[in-house]
Amino acid sequence: MKYLHTMVRVTDVDASLKFYRDALGLEEVRRSEHEAGRFTLIYLAAPGDEDAQIELTYNWDAETYAGGRNFGHVAYAVPDIYAACQRLKDHGVTINRPPRDGRMAFVRSPDGISVELLQDGPALPPAEPWISMPNTGAW
């Protein structure tokens, strides 16, 4: 398993970059615009340490974040998304967003922290029981 990033939702990209980039000293690693989903992702990291990133997610439509909703998730790359989810399930963890696509899943910690699991490398071929498994709760 490898740590990837922590995601926080932001309401003002310019103000956020002034804080994270200009004041804190992080460097922008990459940025992507997702018109269909109406959001922008900006990844930043400390100079020389691109392995530990923060993902700023800016949703284009105005939204008020309450109850910690601005904190998104912690993400890890795993060598086999299905094996990782099966292990979690065997330990009694609810798979909130199953890896129907062979690439991404979400679970929650006992304290409600959302954890994203991403297939390291290309997506695995879709497989049961994951294809038929519905989302459960919030992720």
PDB file of C-alpha atoms in Angstrom:
ATOM      1  CA  MET A   1       0.000   0.000   0.000  1.00  0.00           C
ATOM      2  CA  LYS A   2       1.221   3.513  -0.761  1.00  0.00           C
ATOM      3  CA  TYR A   3      -0.074   6.823   0.589  1.00  0.00           C
ATOM      4  CA  LEU A   4      -1.279   9.048  -2.252  1.00  0.00           C
ATOM      5  CA  HIS A   5      -2.993  12.218  -1.048  1.00  0.00           C
ATOM      6  CA  THR A   6      -5.423  13.915   1.301  1.00  0.00           C
ATOM      7  CA  MET A   7      -8.321  15.778  -0.299  1.00  0.00           C
ATOM      8  CA  VAL A   8      -9.952  18.965   0.970  1.00  0.00           C
ATOM      9  CA  ARG A   9     -12.747  20.863  -0.704  1.00  0.00           C
ATOM     10  CA  VAL A  10     -12.152  24.566  -1.243  1.00  0.00           C
ATOM     11  CA  THR A  11     -14.547  27.388  -2.032  1.00  0.00           C
ATOM     12  CA  ASP A  12     -12.049  29.897  -3.460  1.00  0.00           C
ATOM     13  CA  VAL A  13      -9.149  28.615  -5.593  1.00  0.00           C
ATOM     14  CA  ASP A  14      -7.206  31.897  -5.482  1.00  0.00           C
ATOM     15  CA  ALA A  15      -7.448  32.227  -1.698  1.00  0.00           C
ATOM     16  CA  SER A  16      -6.557  28.559  -1.271  1.00  0.00           C
ATOM     17  CA  LEU A  17      -3.496  28.814  -3.508  1.00  0.00           C
ATOM     18  CA  LYS A  18      -2.382  31.943  -1.638  1.00  0.00           C
ATOM     19  CA  PHE A  19      -2.462  29.858   1.532  1.00  0.00           C
ATOM     20  CA  TYR A  20      -1.180  26.431   0.418  1.00  0.00           C
ATOM     21  CA  ARG A  21       1.221  27.560  -2.304  1.00  0.00           C
ATOM     22  CA  ASP A  22       2.317  31.099  -1.478  1.00  0.00           C
ATOM     23  CA  ALA A  23       2.209  31.096   2.326  1.00  0.00           C
ATOM     24  CA  LEU A  24       2.775  27.424   3.176  1.00  0.00           C
ATOM     25  CA  GLY A  25       5.273  26.919   0.353  1.00  0.00           C
ATOM     26  CA  LEU A  26       3.743  23.896  -1.387  1.00  0.00           C
ATOM     27  CA  GLU A  27       4.260  23.539  -5.116  1.00  0.00           C
ATOM     28  CA  GLU A  28       1.546  22.774  -7.660  1.00  0.00           C
ATOM     29  CA  VAL A  29       2.225  19.288  -9.045  1.00  0.00           C
ATOM     30  CA  ARG A  30      -0.685  19.025 -11.461  1.00  0.00           C
ATOM     31  CA  ARG A  31      -4.150  20.387 -12.186  1.00  0.00           C
ATOM     32  CA  SER A  32      -7.137  19.022 -14.069  1.00  0.00           C
ATOM     33  CA  GLU A  33     -10.489  20.493 -15.053  1.00  0.00           C
ATOM     34  CA  HIS A  34     -13.496  18.165 -15.225  1.00  0.00           C
ATOM     35  CA  GLU A  35     -16.232  19.961 -17.128  1.00  0.00           C
ATOM     36  CA  ALA A  36     -18.689  17.042 -17.056  1.00  0.00           C
ATOM     37  CA  GLY A  37     -18.450  16.786 -13.271  1.00  0.00           C
ATOM     38  CA  ARG A  38     -18.060  20.565 -12.835  1.00  0.00           C
ATOM     39  CA  PHE A  39     -14.958  20.468 -10.652  1.00  0.00           C
ATOM     40  CA  THR A  40     -11.244  21.275 -10.657  1.00  0.00           C
ATOM     41  CA  LEU A  41      -8.519  19.231  -8.957  1.00  0.00           C
ATOM     42  CA  ILE A  42      -5.240  20.846  -7.925  1.00  0.00           C
ATOM     43  CA  TYR A  43      -2.492  18.683  -6.421  1.00  0.00           C
ATOM     44  CA  LEU A  44       0.234  20.280  -4.310  1.00  0.00           C
ATOM     45  CA  ALA A  45       3.268  18.874  -2.511  1.00  0.00           C
ATOM     46  CA  ALA A  46       6.179  20.079  -0.437  1.00  0.00           C
ATOM     47  CA  PRO A  47       9.247  20.837  -2.560  1.00  0.00           C
ATOM     48  CA  GLY A  48      11.101  17.595  -3.261  1.00  0.00           C
ATOM     49  CA  ASP A  49       8.360  15.394  -1.755  1.00  0.00           C
ATOM     50  CA  GLU A  50       5.796  14.688  -4.455  1.00  0.00           C
ATOM     51  CA  ASP A  51       4.919  11.373  -2.809  1.00  0.00           C
ATOM     52  CA  ALA A  52       2.781  13.126  -0.168  1.00  0.00           C
ATOM     53  CA  GLN A  53       0.232  15.398  -1.808  1.00  0.00           C
ATOM     54  CA  ILE A  54      -2.786  17.449  -0.882  1.00  0.00           C
ATOM     55  CA  GLU A  55      -5.637  17.545  -3.396  1.00  0.00           C
ATOM     56  CA  LEU A  56      -7.655  20.740  -3.489  1.00  0.00           C
ATOM     57  CA  THR A  57     -11.082  20.035  -4.950  1.00  0.00           C
ATOM     58  CA  TYR A  58     -13.018  23.025  -6.198  1.00  0.00           C
ATOM     59  CA  ASN A  59     -16.657  22.345  -7.115  1.00  0.00           C
ATOM     60  CA  TRP A  60     -17.792  24.915  -9.668  1.00  0.00           C
ATOM     61  CA  ASP A  61     -21.307  25.131  -8.269  1.00  0.00           C
ATOM     62  CA  ALA A  62     -21.528  27.022  -4.974  1.00  0.00           C
ATOM     63  CA  GLU A  63     -21.846  24.737  -1.984  1.00  0.00           C
ATOM     64  CA  THR A  64     -21.704  25.293   1.785  1.00  0.00           C
ATOM     65  CA  TYR A  65     -19.623  22.696   3.581  1.00  0.00           C
ATOM     66  CA  ALA A  66     -20.742  21.782   7.089  1.00  0.00           C
ATOM     67  CA  GLY A  67     -19.901  18.963   9.465  1.00  0.00           C
ATOM     68  CA  GLY A  68     -16.417  18.406   8.076  1.00  0.00           C
ATOM     69  CA  ARG A  69     -17.700  18.026   4.500  1.00  0.00           C
ATOM     70  CA  ASN A  70     -14.794  20.153   3.284  1.00  0.00           C
ATOM     71  CA  PHE A  71     -12.419  17.364   4.300  1.00  0.00           C
ATOM     72  CA  GLY A  72     -12.729  14.746   1.616  1.00  0.00           C
ATOM     73  CA  HIS A  73     -10.692  11.601   2.042  1.00  0.00           C
ATOM     74  CA  VAL A  74      -7.341   9.921   2.492  1.00  0.00           C
ATOM     75  CA  ALA A  75      -6.216   7.877  -0.528  1.00  0.00           C
ATOM     76  CA  TYR A  76      -4.027   4.799  -0.907  1.00  0.00           C
ATOM     77  CA  ALA A  77      -2.860   2.882  -3.970  1.00  0.00           C
ATOM     78  CA  VAL A  78      -3.204  -0.891  -3.582  1.00  0.00           C
ATOM     79  CA  PRO A  79      -1.743  -3.667  -5.738  1.00  0.00           C
ATOM     80  CA  ASP A  80      -5.100  -5.508  -6.029  1.00  0.00           C
ATOM     81  CA  ILE A  81      -8.285  -3.507  -5.393  1.00  0.00           C
ATOM     82  CA  TYR A  82     -10.410  -6.646  -5.111  1.00  0.00           C
ATOM     83  CA  ALA A  83      -8.109  -8.338  -2.587  1.00  0.00           C
ATOM     84  CA  ALA A  84      -7.917  -5.135  -0.536  1.00  0.00           C
ATOM     85  CA  CYS A  85     -11.721  -4.803  -0.457  1.00  0.00           C
ATOM     86  CA  GLN A  86     -12.172  -8.481   0.379  1.00  0.00           C
ATOM     87  CA  ARG A  87      -9.730  -8.170   3.285  1.00  0.00           C
ATOM     88  CA  LEU A  88     -11.605  -5.129   4.605  1.00  0.00           C
ATOM     89  CA  LYS A  89     -14.938  -6.916   4.177  1.00  0.00           C
ATOM     90  CA  ASP A  90     -13.555  -9.963   6.010  1.00  0.00           C
ATOM     91  CA  HIS A  91     -12.712  -7.624   8.892  1.00  0.00           C
ATOM     92  CA  GLY A  92     -16.301  -6.398   9.029  1.00  0.00           C
ATOM     93  CA  VAL A  93     -15.737  -3.125   7.156  1.00  0.00           C
ATOM     94  CA  THR A  94     -18.596  -1.887   4.964  1.00  0.00           C
ATOM     95  CA  ILE A  95     -17.543  -1.223   1.386  1.00  0.00           C
ATOM     96  CA  ASN A  96     -19.378   2.078   0.860  1.00  0.00           C
ATOM     97  CA  ARG A  97     -18.440   2.417  -2.805  1.00  0.00           C
ATOM     98  CA  PRO A  98     -17.459  -0.983  -4.240  1.00  0.00           C
ATOM     99  CA  PRO A  99     -14.804  -1.259  -6.967  1.00  0.00           C
ATOM    100  CA  ARG A 100     -17.306  -1.955  -9.735  1.00  0.00           C
ATOM    101  CA  ASP A 101     -14.887  -0.405 -12.226  1.00  0.00           C
ATOM    102  CA  GLY A 102     -11.874  -2.422 -11.021  1.00  0.00           C
ATOM    103  CA  ARG A 103     -10.187   0.835 -10.113  1.00  0.00           C
ATOM    104  CA  MET A 104     -11.696   2.697  -7.144  1.00  0.00           C
ATOM    105  CA  ALA A 105     -13.433   1.955  -3.860  1.00  0.00           C
ATOM    106  CA  PHE A 106     -14.336   3.886  -0.708  1.00  0.00           C
ATOM    107  CA  VAL A 107     -14.651   2.756   2.899  1.00  0.00           C
ATOM    108  CA  ARG A 108     -14.938   4.683   6.178  1.00  0.00           C
ATOM    109  CA  SER A 109     -12.897   4.471   9.347  1.00  0.00           C
ATOM    110  CA  PRO A 110     -14.660   3.909  12.685  1.00  0.00           C
ATOM    111  CA  ASP A 111     -14.580   7.706  13.103  1.00  0.00           C
ATOM    112  CA  GLY A 112     -16.206   8.304   9.721  1.00  0.00           C
ATOM    113  CA  ILE A 113     -13.069   9.324   7.811  1.00  0.00           C
ATOM    114  CA  SER A 114     -13.471   8.424   4.152  1.00  0.00           C
ATOM    115  CA  VAL A 115     -10.658   6.276   2.728  1.00  0.00           C
ATOM    116  CA  GLU A 116     -10.260   5.931  -1.027  1.00  0.00           C
ATOM    117  CA  LEU A 117      -8.542   2.846  -2.427  1.00  0.00           C
ATOM    118  CA  LEU A 118      -7.187   3.084  -5.963  1.00  0.00           C
ATOM    119  CA  GLN A 119      -5.891   0.254  -8.100  1.00  0.00           C
ATOM    120  CA  ASP A 120      -2.156   0.782  -8.624  1.00  0.00           C
ATOM    121  CA  GLY A 121      -1.766   0.732 -12.401  1.00  0.00           C
ATOM    122  CA  PRO A 122      -4.515  -0.033 -14.910  1.00  0.00           C
ATOM    123  CA  ALA A 123      -7.985  -0.959 -13.698  1.00  0.00           C
ATOM    124  CA  LEU A 124      -8.633  -4.650 -13.148  1.00  0.00           C
ATOM    125  CA  PRO A 125     -11.348  -6.282 -15.280  1.00  0.00           C
ATOM    126  CA  PRO A 126     -14.777  -5.828 -13.656  1.00  0.00           C
ATOM    127  CA  ALA A 127     -15.626  -8.837 -11.471  1.00  0.00           C
ATOM    128  CA  GLU A 128     -18.312 -10.156  -9.146  1.00  0.00           C
ATOM    129  CA  PRO A 129     -19.377  -9.704  -6.428  1.00  0.00           C
ATOM    130  CA  TRP A 130     -18.217  -6.121  -6.863  1.00  0.00           C
ATOM    131  CA  ILE A 131     -20.053  -5.356 -10.130  1.00  0.00           C
ATOM    132  CA  SER A 132     -23.445  -6.071  -8.572  1.00  0.00           C
ATOM    133  CA  MET A 133     -22.747  -4.524  -5.174  1.00  0.00           C
ATOM    134  CA  PRO A 134     -24.604  -1.223  -4.602  1.00  0.00           C
ATOM    135  CA  ASN A 135     -23.217   1.824  -2.827  1.00  0.00           C
ATOM    136  CA  THR A 136     -23.892   1.794   0.914  1.00  0.00           C
ATOM    137  CA  GLY A 137     -24.234   4.998   2.945  1.00  0.00           C
ATOM    138  CA  ALA A 138     -22.093   8.025   2.214  1.00  0.00           C
ATOM    139  CA  TRP A 139     -18.572   7.799   0.965  1.00  0.00           C
TER     140      TRP A 139
END
